[in-house]
mmCIF file of C-alpha atoms in Angstrom:
data_model
loop_
_atom_site.group_PDB
_atom_site.id
_atom_site.type_symbol
_atom_site.label_atom_id
_atom_site.label_comp_id
_atom_site.label_asym_id
_atom_site.label_seq_id
_atom_site.Cartn_x
_atom_site.Cartn_y
_atom_site.Cartn_z
ATOM 1 C CA MET A 1 -0.043 0.134 -0.065
ATOM 2 C CA THR A 2 2.795 2.454 0.659
ATOM 3 C CA GLY A 3 4.501 1.713 -2.554
ATOM 4 C CA SER A 4 1.450 2.431 -4.688
ATOM 5 C CA PRO A 5 1.034 6.175 -4.047
ATOM 6 C CA LEU A 6 4.627 6.687 -4.652
ATOM 7 C CA SER A 7 4.478 4.940 -7.778
ATOM 8 C CA SER A 8 1.503 6.772 -8.966
ATOM 9 C CA GLY A 9 3.100 10.072 -7.847
ATOM 10 C CA GLY A 10 6.129 9.309 -9.791
ATOM 11 C CA ALA A 11 4.027 8.405 -12.836
ATOM 12 C CA VAL A 12 2.272 11.885 -12.583
ATOM 13 C CA ARG A 13 5.735 13.587 -12.011
ATOM 14 C CA GLY A 14 6.853 11.590 -15.121
ATOM 15 C CA ARG A 15 3.828 12.698 -17.199
ATOM 16 C CA VAL A 16 4.373 16.330 -16.161
ATOM 17 C CA THR A 17 8.041 16.077 -16.985
ATOM 18 C CA VAL A 18 7.246 14.673 -20.441
ATOM 19 C CA ARG A 19 4.711 17.413 -21.019
ATOM 20 C CA ARG A 20 7.037 20.108 -19.949
ATOM 21 C CA GLY A 21 9.822 18.574 -22.254
ATOM 22 C CA PHE A 22 7.208 18.464 -25.188
ATOM 23 C CA SER A 23 6.510 22.184 -24.631
ATOM 24 C CA ARG A 24 10.203 23.199 -24.786
ATOM 25 C CA ARG A 25 10.618 21.181 -27.935
ATOM 26 C CA SER A 26 7.538 22.247 -29.760
ATOM 27 C CA PRO A 27 8.322 22.579 -33.283
ATOM 28 C CA ARG A 28 8.815 26.327 -34.606
ATOM 29 C CA PRO A 29 7.682 27.427 -37.992
ATOM 30 C CA PHE A 30 10.573 27.851 -40.565
ATOM 31 C CA GLY A 31 13.115 26.086 -38.296
ATOM 32 C CA GLY A 32 13.408 28.902 -35.767
ATOM 33 C CA SER A 33 11.692 31.889 -34.020
ATOM 34 C CA SER A 34 14.656 34.347 -35.043
ATOM 35 C CA ALA A 35 14.203 33.814 -38.728
ATOM 36 C CA THR A 36 10.314 33.874 -38.952
ATOM 37 C CA PRO A 37 10.091 37.665 -38.769
ATOM 38 C CA TRP A 38 12.480 38.137 -41.639
ATOM 39 C CA ILE A 39 10.867 35.412 -43.847
ATOM 40 C CA TYR A 40 7.450 37.240 -43.541
ATOM 41 C CA LEU A 41 8.972 40.656 -44.239
ATOM 42 C CA ALA A 42 11.158 39.560 -46.985
ATOM 43 C CA PRO A 43 8.468 40.539 -49.733
ATOM 44 C CA ALA A 44 8.291 43.869 -48.423
ATOM 45 C CA LEU A 45 12.000 44.183 -47.952
ATOM 46 C CA VAL A 46 12.591 43.394 -51.710
ATOM 47 C CA VAL A 47 10.058 45.929 -52.820
ATOM 48 C CA LEU A 48 11.651 48.504 -50.608
ATOM 49 C CA GLY A 49 15.012 47.520 -51.797
ATOM 50 C CA GLY A 50 14.119 48.178 -55.364
ATOM 51 C CA LEU A 51 12.276 51.360 -54.654
ATOM 52 C CA LEU A 52 14.657 52.911 -52.078
ATOM 53 C CA VAL A 53 18.053 51.364 -51.769
ATOM 54 C CA TYR A 54 18.919 51.489 -55.367
ATOM 55 C CA PRO A 55 17.866 55.039 -55.906
ATOM 56 C CA VAL A 56 19.881 56.173 -52.876
ATOM 57 C CA TYR A 57 22.794 54.211 -54.024
ATOM 58 C CA GLN A 58 22.702 56.005 -57.428
ATOM 59 C CA LEU A 59 22.276 59.259 -55.693
ATOM 60 C CA GLY A 60 25.362 58.615 -53.697
ATOM 61 C CA LEU A 61 27.407 57.401 -56.712
ATOM 62 C CA ILE A 62 26.558 60.471 -58.690
ATOM 63 C CA SER A 63 27.655 62.767 -55.681
ATOM 64 C CA PHE A 64 31.184 61.478 -56.183
ATOM 65 C CA LEU A 65 31.420 61.836 -59.873
ATOM 66 C CA GLU A 66 31.790 64.829 -62.173
ATOM 67 C CA TYR A 67 28.283 64.489 -63.849
ATOM 68 C CA THR A 68 26.994 67.457 -65.874
ATOM 69 C CA GLN A 69 25.340 67.902 -69.155
ATOM 70 C CA ALA A 70 28.390 66.539 -71.098
ATOM 71 C CA GLN A 71 28.375 63.356 -69.266
ATOM 72 C CA VAL A 72 24.612 62.930 -69.795
ATOM 73 C CA SER A 73 24.724 63.563 -73.302
ATOM 74 C CA GLY A 74 27.733 61.178 -73.581
ATOM 75 C CA GLY A 75 30.076 63.743 -74.993
ATOM 76 C CA GLU A 76 32.369 63.052 -72.102
ATOM 77 C CA PRO A 77 33.095 60.242 -69.675
ATOM 78 C CA ALA A 78 32.323 60.667 -65.972
ATOM 79 C CA THR A 79 35.289 61.134 -63.901
ATOM 80 C CA PHE A 80 35.565 60.292 -60.131
ATOM 81 C CA GLN A 81 35.891 63.304 -57.935
ATOM 82 C CA GLY A 82 35.932 61.808 -54.494
ATOM 83 C CA PHE A 83 34.729 64.432 -52.019
ATOM 84 C CA GLY A 84 35.322 67.295 -54.413
ATOM 85 C CA ASN A 85 31.635 67.876 -54.842
ATOM 86 C CA TYR A 86 31.091 68.166 -51.235
ATOM 87 C CA ALA A 87 34.073 70.357 -50.817
ATOM 88 C CA GLU A 88 32.714 72.787 -53.191
ATOM 89 C CA LEU A 89 29.215 72.525 -51.669
ATOM 90 C CA PHE A 90 30.378 73.169 -48.187
ATOM 91 C CA GLY A 91 32.589 75.975 -49.421
ATOM 92 C CA ASP A 92 29.491 77.790 -50.867
ATOM 93 C CA ARG A 93 27.990 80.461 -48.491
ATOM 94 C CA GLU A 94 24.708 80.150 -50.420
ATOM 95 C CA PHE A 95 24.472 76.511 -49.245
ATOM 96 C CA TRP A 96 24.675 77.498 -45.607
ATOM 97 C CA ARG A 97 22.434 80.369 -45.959
ATOM 98 C CA VAL A 98 19.784 77.928 -47.580
ATOM 99 C CA LEU A 99 20.439 75.154 -45.156
ATOM 100 C CA LEU A 100 19.702 77.615 -42.113
ATOM 101 C CA ALA A 101 16.461 78.881 -43.784
ATOM 102 C CA THR A 102 15.454 75.323 -44.464
ATOM 103 C CA VAL A 103 16.055 74.205 -40.793
ATOM 104 C CA LEU A 104 14.126 77.318 -39.379
ATOM 105 C CA PHE A 105 11.236 76.898 -41.895
ATOM 106 C CA ALA A 106 10.869 73.244 -41.205
ATOM 107 C CA ALA A 107 10.857 73.716 -37.649
ATOM 108 C CA ALA A 108 8.124 76.475 -37.781
ATOM 109 C CA CYS A 109 6.034 74.106 -39.922
ATOM 110 C CA VAL A 110 6.474 71.128 -37.697
ATOM 111 C CA VAL A 111 5.577 73.018 -34.386
ATOM 112 C CA SER A 112 2.584 74.777 -36.085
ATOM 113 C CA THR A 113 1.262 71.477 -37.633
ATOM 114 C CA LEU A 114 1.623 69.692 -34.340
ATOM 115 C CA ALA A 115 0.017 72.501 -32.353
ATOM 116 C CA VAL A 116 -3.050 72.796 -34.822
ATOM 117 C CA GLY A 117 -3.431 69.051 -35.321
ATOM 118 C CA CYS A 118 -3.353 68.236 -31.543
ATOM 119 C CA ALA A 119 -5.711 71.154 -30.792
ATOM 120 C CA LEU A 120 -8.361 69.921 -33.305
ATOM 121 C CA ALA A 121 -7.931 66.296 -32.188
ATOM 122 C CA VAL A 122 -8.721 67.436 -28.592
ATOM 123 C CA LEU A 123 -11.776 69.486 -30.032
ATOM 124 C CA LEU A 124 -13.118 66.487 -32.010
ATOM 125 C CA THR A 125 -13.566 64.658 -28.515
ATOM 126 C CA ARG A 126 -15.687 67.739 -27.206
ATOM 127 C CA VAL A 127 -18.031 68.278 -30.098
ATOM 128 C CA ARG A 128 -21.050 66.345 -31.235
ATOM 129 C CA ALA A 129 -21.153 63.851 -34.121
ATOM 130 C CA VAL A 130 -22.399 66.264 -36.751
ATOM 131 C CA PRO A 131 -19.579 68.815 -36.285
ATOM 132 C CA ARG A 132 -17.046 66.112 -35.802
ATOM 133 C CA LEU A 133 -17.990 64.504 -39.098
ATOM 134 C CA ALA A 134 -17.911 67.913 -40.864
ATOM 135 C CA LEU A 135 -14.571 68.734 -39.485
ATOM 136 C CA MET A 136 -13.077 65.332 -40.295
ATOM 137 C CA LEU A 137 -14.307 65.494 -43.807
ATOM 138 C CA ALA A 138 -12.859 69.132 -44.194
ATOM 139 C CA GLY A 139 -9.506 67.982 -42.957
ATOM 140 C CA LEU A 140 -9.490 64.960 -45.156
ATOM 141 C CA GLY A 141 -10.448 66.971 -48.148
ATOM 142 C CA ALA A 142 -7.338 69.369 -47.222
ATOM 143 C CA TRP A 143 -5.195 66.242 -46.963
ATOM 144 C CA ALA A 144 -6.355 64.719 -50.269
ATOM 145 C CA THR A 145 -5.716 67.887 -52.138
ATOM 146 C CA PRO A 146 -2.511 67.660 -54.467
ATOM 147 C CA ALA A 147 0.179 70.101 -53.285
ATOM 148 C CA VAL A 148 0.157 71.931 -56.703
ATOM 149 C CA THR A 149 -3.661 72.438 -56.501
ATOM 150 C CA GLY A 150 -3.456 73.517 -52.892
ATOM 151 C CA SER A 151 -0.661 76.034 -53.427
ATOM 152 C CA THR A 152 -2.527 77.589 -56.532
ATOM 153 C CA VAL A 153 -5.642 78.095 -54.547
ATOM 154 C CA TRP A 154 -3.577 79.754 -51.742
ATOM 155 C CA LEU A 155 -1.934 82.093 -54.340
ATOM 156 C CA LEU A 156 -5.348 83.020 -55.488
ATOM 157 C CA LEU A 157 -6.903 83.727 -52.063
ATOM 158 C CA PHE A 158 -3.798 85.976 -51.222
ATOM 159 C CA ASP A 159 -3.668 87.469 -54.780
ATOM 160 C CA PRO A 160 -3.006 91.335 -54.371
ATOM 161 C CA ASP A 161 -5.444 92.270 -57.065
ATOM 162 C CA PHE A 162 -8.373 89.742 -56.898
ATOM 163 C CA GLY A 163 -7.731 87.788 -53.598
ATOM 164 C CA PRO A 164 -10.335 87.890 -50.796
ATOM 165 C CA VAL A 165 -7.960 87.853 -47.987
ATOM 166 C CA ASN A 166 -6.468 91.443 -48.710
ATOM 167 C CA ARG A 167 -10.003 92.799 -48.977
ATOM 168 C CA MET A 168 -11.018 91.178 -45.543
ATOM 169 C CA LEU A 169 -7.889 92.580 -43.921
ATOM 170 C CA GLY A 170 -8.097 95.938 -45.655
ATOM 171 C CA ILE A 171 -4.462 95.980 -46.887
ATOM 172 C CA GLY A 172 -5.133 96.881 -50.453
ATOM 173 C CA ASP A 173 -2.670 95.389 -52.994
ATOM 174 C CA HIS A 174 -0.213 94.216 -50.597
ATOM 175 C CA SER A 175 1.919 91.353 -52.300
ATOM 176 C CA TRP A 176 2.375 88.359 -49.789
ATOM 177 C CA THR A 177 5.156 86.843 -52.136
ATOM 178 C CA TYR A 178 7.214 89.902 -52.485
ATOM 179 C CA GLY A 179 8.866 90.093 -48.968
ATOM 180 C CA ARG A 180 10.940 87.157 -47.783
ATOM 181 C CA TYR A 181 9.383 86.513 -44.396
ATOM 182 C CA SER A 182 5.702 87.167 -45.598
ATOM 183 C CA ALA A 183 6.301 84.678 -48.571
ATOM 184 C CA PHE A 184 7.555 82.095 -45.955
ATOM 185 C CA LEU A 185 4.449 82.715 -43.828
ATOM 186 C CA LEU A 186 2.104 82.224 -46.853
ATOM 187 C CA VAL A 187 3.935 78.906 -47.612
ATOM 188 C CA LEU A 188 3.812 77.795 -43.985
ATOM 189 C CA LEU A 189 0.138 78.471 -43.766
ATOM 190 C CA GLU A 190 -0.440 76.291 -46.842
ATOM 191 C CA VAL A 191 1.892 73.631 -45.423
ATOM 192 C CA VAL A 192 0.171 73.554 -42.194
ATOM 193 C CA TRP A 193 -3.236 73.489 -43.978
ATOM 194 C CA CYS A 194 -2.608 70.234 -45.940
ATOM 195 C CA SER A 195 -0.618 68.365 -43.208
ATOM 196 C CA PHE A 196 -2.567 68.947 -39.879
ATOM 197 C CA PRO A 197 -5.190 66.402 -40.930
ATOM 198 C CA PHE A 198 -2.683 63.475 -40.493
ATOM 199 C CA VAL A 199 -1.838 64.668 -37.017
ATOM 200 C CA MET A 200 -5.502 65.409 -36.144
ATOM 201 C CA VAL A 201 -6.746 61.994 -37.045
ATOM 202 C CA THR A 202 -3.822 60.149 -35.627
ATOM 203 C CA VAL A 203 -3.844 61.878 -32.270
ATOM 204 C CA TYR A 204 -7.675 61.585 -32.196
ATOM 205 C CA ALA A 205 -7.558 57.902 -32.554
ATOM 206 C CA GLY A 206 -5.060 57.836 -29.763
ATOM 207 C CA ILE A 207 -7.186 59.907 -27.542
ATOM 208 C CA ARG A 208 -10.183 57.673 -28.044
ATOM 209 C CA ALA A 209 -8.173 54.629 -26.977
ATOM 210 C CA VAL A 210 -7.314 56.258 -23.544
ATOM 211 C CA PRO A 211 -9.600 54.762 -20.812
ATOM 212 C CA ALA A 212 -12.496 57.172 -20.021
ATOM 213 C CA GLU A 213 -11.825 56.461 -16.238
ATOM 214 C CA VAL A 214 -8.476 58.277 -16.349
ATOM 215 C CA LEU A 215 -10.075 61.504 -17.908
ATOM 216 C CA GLU A 216 -12.836 61.507 -15.393
ATOM 217 C CA ALA A 217 -10.579 61.154 -12.608
ATOM 218 C CA ALA A 218 -8.490 64.146 -13.977
ATOM 219 C CA ALA A 219 -11.688 66.034 -14.358
ATOM 220 C CA LEU A 220 -12.895 65.240 -10.765
ATOM 221 C CA ASP A 221 -9.432 66.467 -9.420
ATOM 222 C CA GLY A 222 -10.250 69.945 -10.886
ATOM 223 C CA ALA A 223 -7.464 69.745 -13.706
ATOM 224 C CA SER A 224 -7.897 72.180 -16.716
ATOM 225 C CA GLN A 225 -7.929 71.211 -20.199
ATOM 226 C CA TRP A 226 -4.540 72.148 -20.742
ATOM 227 C CA ARG A 227 -3.397 70.380 -17.633
ATOM 228 C CA VAL A 228 -5.121 67.258 -18.736
ATOM 229 C CA TRP A 229 -3.339 67.388 -22.057
ATOM 230 C CA ARG A 230 0.166 68.078 -20.501
ATOM 231 C CA SER A 231 -0.089 65.705 -17.591
ATOM 232 C CA VAL A 232 -2.428 62.946 -18.777
ATOM 233 C CA LEU A 233 -2.834 62.742 -22.506
ATOM 234 C CA ALA A 234 0.543 63.741 -23.840
ATOM 235 C CA PRO A 235 2.491 61.230 -21.716
ATOM 236 C CA MET A 236 0.194 58.433 -22.687
ATOM 237 C CA LEU A 237 0.162 59.508 -26.465
ATOM 238 C CA ARG A 238 3.959 59.963 -26.523
ATOM 239 C CA PRO A 239 4.581 56.984 -28.867
ATOM 240 C CA ILE A 240 1.997 58.361 -31.319
ATOM 241 C CA LEU A 241 3.398 61.870 -31.065
ATOM 242 C CA VAL A 242 6.733 60.433 -31.915
ATOM 243 C CA VAL A 243 5.443 59.084 -35.163
ATOM 244 C CA VAL A 244 3.727 62.204 -36.217
ATOM 245 C CA THR A 245 6.707 64.340 -35.300
ATOM 246 C CA ILE A 246 9.087 62.271 -37.179
ATOM 247 C CA GLN A 247 6.852 62.292 -40.131
ATOM 248 C CA SER A 248 6.288 65.915 -40.025
ATOM 249 C CA VAL A 249 9.918 66.565 -39.774
ATOM 250 C CA ILE A 250 10.705 64.427 -42.936
ATOM 251 C CA TRP A 251 7.722 65.968 -44.810
ATOM 252 C CA ASP A 252 8.504 69.604 -43.833
ATOM 253 C CA PHE A 253 12.311 69.385 -44.220
ATOM 254 C CA LYS A 254 12.069 68.380 -47.884
ATOM 255 C CA VAL A 255 9.275 70.752 -49.050
ATOM 256 C CA PHE A 256 9.556 71.490 -52.686
ATOM 257 C CA THR A 257 6.092 71.950 -54.491
ATOM 258 C CA GLN A 258 4.879 74.603 -52.107
ATOM 259 C CA ILE A 259 7.985 76.589 -52.208
ATOM 260 C CA TYR A 260 8.541 76.265 -56.037
ATOM 261 C CA VAL A 261 4.796 77.046 -56.920
ATOM 262 C CA MET A 262 4.221 79.901 -54.524
ATOM 263 C CA THR A 263 7.340 81.712 -54.724
ATOM 264 C CA ASN A 264 7.981 81.062 -58.384
ATOM 265 C CA GLY A 265 11.009 78.888 -58.064
ATOM 266 C CA GLY A 266 12.551 80.402 -54.609
ATOM 267 C CA GLY A 267 11.407 83.886 -54.576
ATOM 268 C CA ILE A 268 13.050 87.104 -55.663
ATOM 269 C CA ALA A 269 16.945 86.545 -55.894
ATOM 270 C CA GLY A 270 16.419 83.071 -54.055
ATOM 271 C CA GLN A 271 15.325 84.783 -50.982
ATOM 272 C CA ASN A 272 12.912 81.851 -50.191
ATOM 273 C CA MET A 273 15.088 79.115 -51.343
ATOM 274 C CA VAL A 274 15.071 75.672 -49.254
ATOM 275 C CA LEU A 275 17.367 72.697 -49.724
ATOM 276 C CA ASN A 276 14.997 70.824 -52.081
ATOM 277 C CA VAL A 277 14.624 73.786 -54.383
ATOM 278 C CA TYR A 278 18.188 74.540 -54.198
ATOM 279 C CA ALA A 279 19.146 70.952 -55.259
ATOM 280 C CA TYR A 280 16.773 71.200 -58.193
ATOM 281 C CA GLN A 281 18.305 74.437 -59.281
ATOM 282 C CA LYS A 282 21.756 73.014 -59.189
ATOM 283 C CA ALA A 283 20.807 69.722 -60.870
ATOM 284 C CA PHE A 284 18.419 70.825 -63.693
ATOM 285 C CA ALA A 285 18.639 74.554 -64.064
ATOM 286 C CA SER A 286 22.606 74.567 -64.013
ATOM 287 C CA SER A 287 23.058 71.017 -65.107
ATOM 288 C CA GLN A 288 25.251 70.151 -62.188
ATOM 289 C CA TYR A 289 23.774 66.929 -61.451
ATOM 290 C CA SER A 290 26.551 65.988 -59.134
ATOM 291 C CA LEU A 291 26.044 68.862 -56.911
ATOM 292 C CA GLY A 292 22.404 68.330 -56.836
ATOM 293 C CA SER A 293 22.951 64.751 -55.721
ATOM 294 C CA ALA A 294 25.418 65.857 -53.125
ATOM 295 C CA ILE A 295 22.658 68.219 -51.635
ATOM 296 C CA GLY A 296 20.254 65.173 -51.666
ATOM 297 C CA VAL A 297 22.850 62.991 -49.812
ATOM 298 C CA VAL A 298 23.231 65.926 -47.167
ATOM 299 C CA MET A 299 19.597 65.996 -46.820
ATOM 300 C CA LEU A 300 19.248 62.272 -46.239
ATOM 301 C CA LEU A 301 21.935 62.379 -43.656
ATOM 302 C CA ILE A 302 20.458 65.183 -41.705
ATOM 303 C CA LEU A 303 16.938 63.517 -41.762
ATOM 304 C CA LEU A 304 18.527 60.238 -40.408
ATOM 305 C CA ALA A 305 20.645 61.932 -37.752
ATOM 306 C CA VAL A 306 17.455 63.997 -36.485
ATOM 307 C CA THR A 307 15.350 60.808 -36.324
ATOM 308 C CA LEU A 308 18.068 58.722 -34.471
ATOM 309 C CA VAL A 309 18.867 61.217 -32.154
ATOM 310 C CA TYR A 310 15.149 61.877 -31.289
ATOM 311 C CA LEU A 311 14.483 58.196 -30.840
ATOM 312 C CA ARG A 312 17.649 57.886 -28.658
ATOM 313 C CA LEU A 313 16.523 60.577 -26.289
ATOM 314 C CA LEU A 314 13.120 58.850 -25.901
ATOM 315 C CA ARG A 315 14.666 55.469 -25.267
ATOM 316 C CA ARG A 316 16.739 57.068 -22.551
ATOM 317 C CA GLN A 317 13.557 58.347 -20.995
ATOM 318 C CA GLY A 318 12.391 54.761 -20.863
ATOM 319 C CA GLU A 319 9.681 54.891 -23.669
ATOM 320 C CA GLU A 320 8.739 51.604 -25.433
ATOM 321 C CA LEU A 321 8.683 52.246 -29.209
#
């Protein structure tokens, strides 16, 4: 009688051991868990490689060559210049002026877009269904409008002779595109107008995912709307804000269409030039394709550096991204 329970207990322990061993040795698809994500991502990586890696490779290659109209037409062979194009670019004072203007303009666009988009996202949570639907449709309409069309419409609105904005403000035939800062302001307004819907819809979706109990507790504690956003919503929405911020930085740093259309190629004497337009002028207006490619490589490196630094700062703060 004493041996039976021990033997049954041993059998039970044996079965448990067998089951645990089976769970450890359960077969993994494709031969291992480490390779599985890459196999699923392989088709997308192949497409991205063809659409992104190869053009970037060609851009970097041309930036190290002497590649002008003579080389394009086949009249002269392309010669290797090393870092000569970059030395010429960094020695040009016009490049540094355009780079500074681009950084300041992109920063103003990003801050303005995030402020407008986040404010309207909070507003969407406060209004009824019909105004919310109307605001979202209006925002999506602005988002879907092509950049050329939107820029042309804004030029008509601010036209010194026929535009309704000057009449409403009572400033006569003031030309918004004549002055450097007024032209940048006009382009900034158009960029924000066509960019805020992405921020608004994304942040609104994040706010709707926040538990209602959290917001109710903040309201019961007497927190103002600004305090609720700063102390409750913004920390909880930080991963979403990271995404929209990085996207806005990339889009606004490489603005081309709005500047080119609204300032007629960069403004009077190039006063409204940004890096993308500057690269276009060098590559196609002056046929200096190697210098235009070098500017493109510099822009790519700047955007990569800004993105990596921003993500690194957030990881130091313990954010899960």
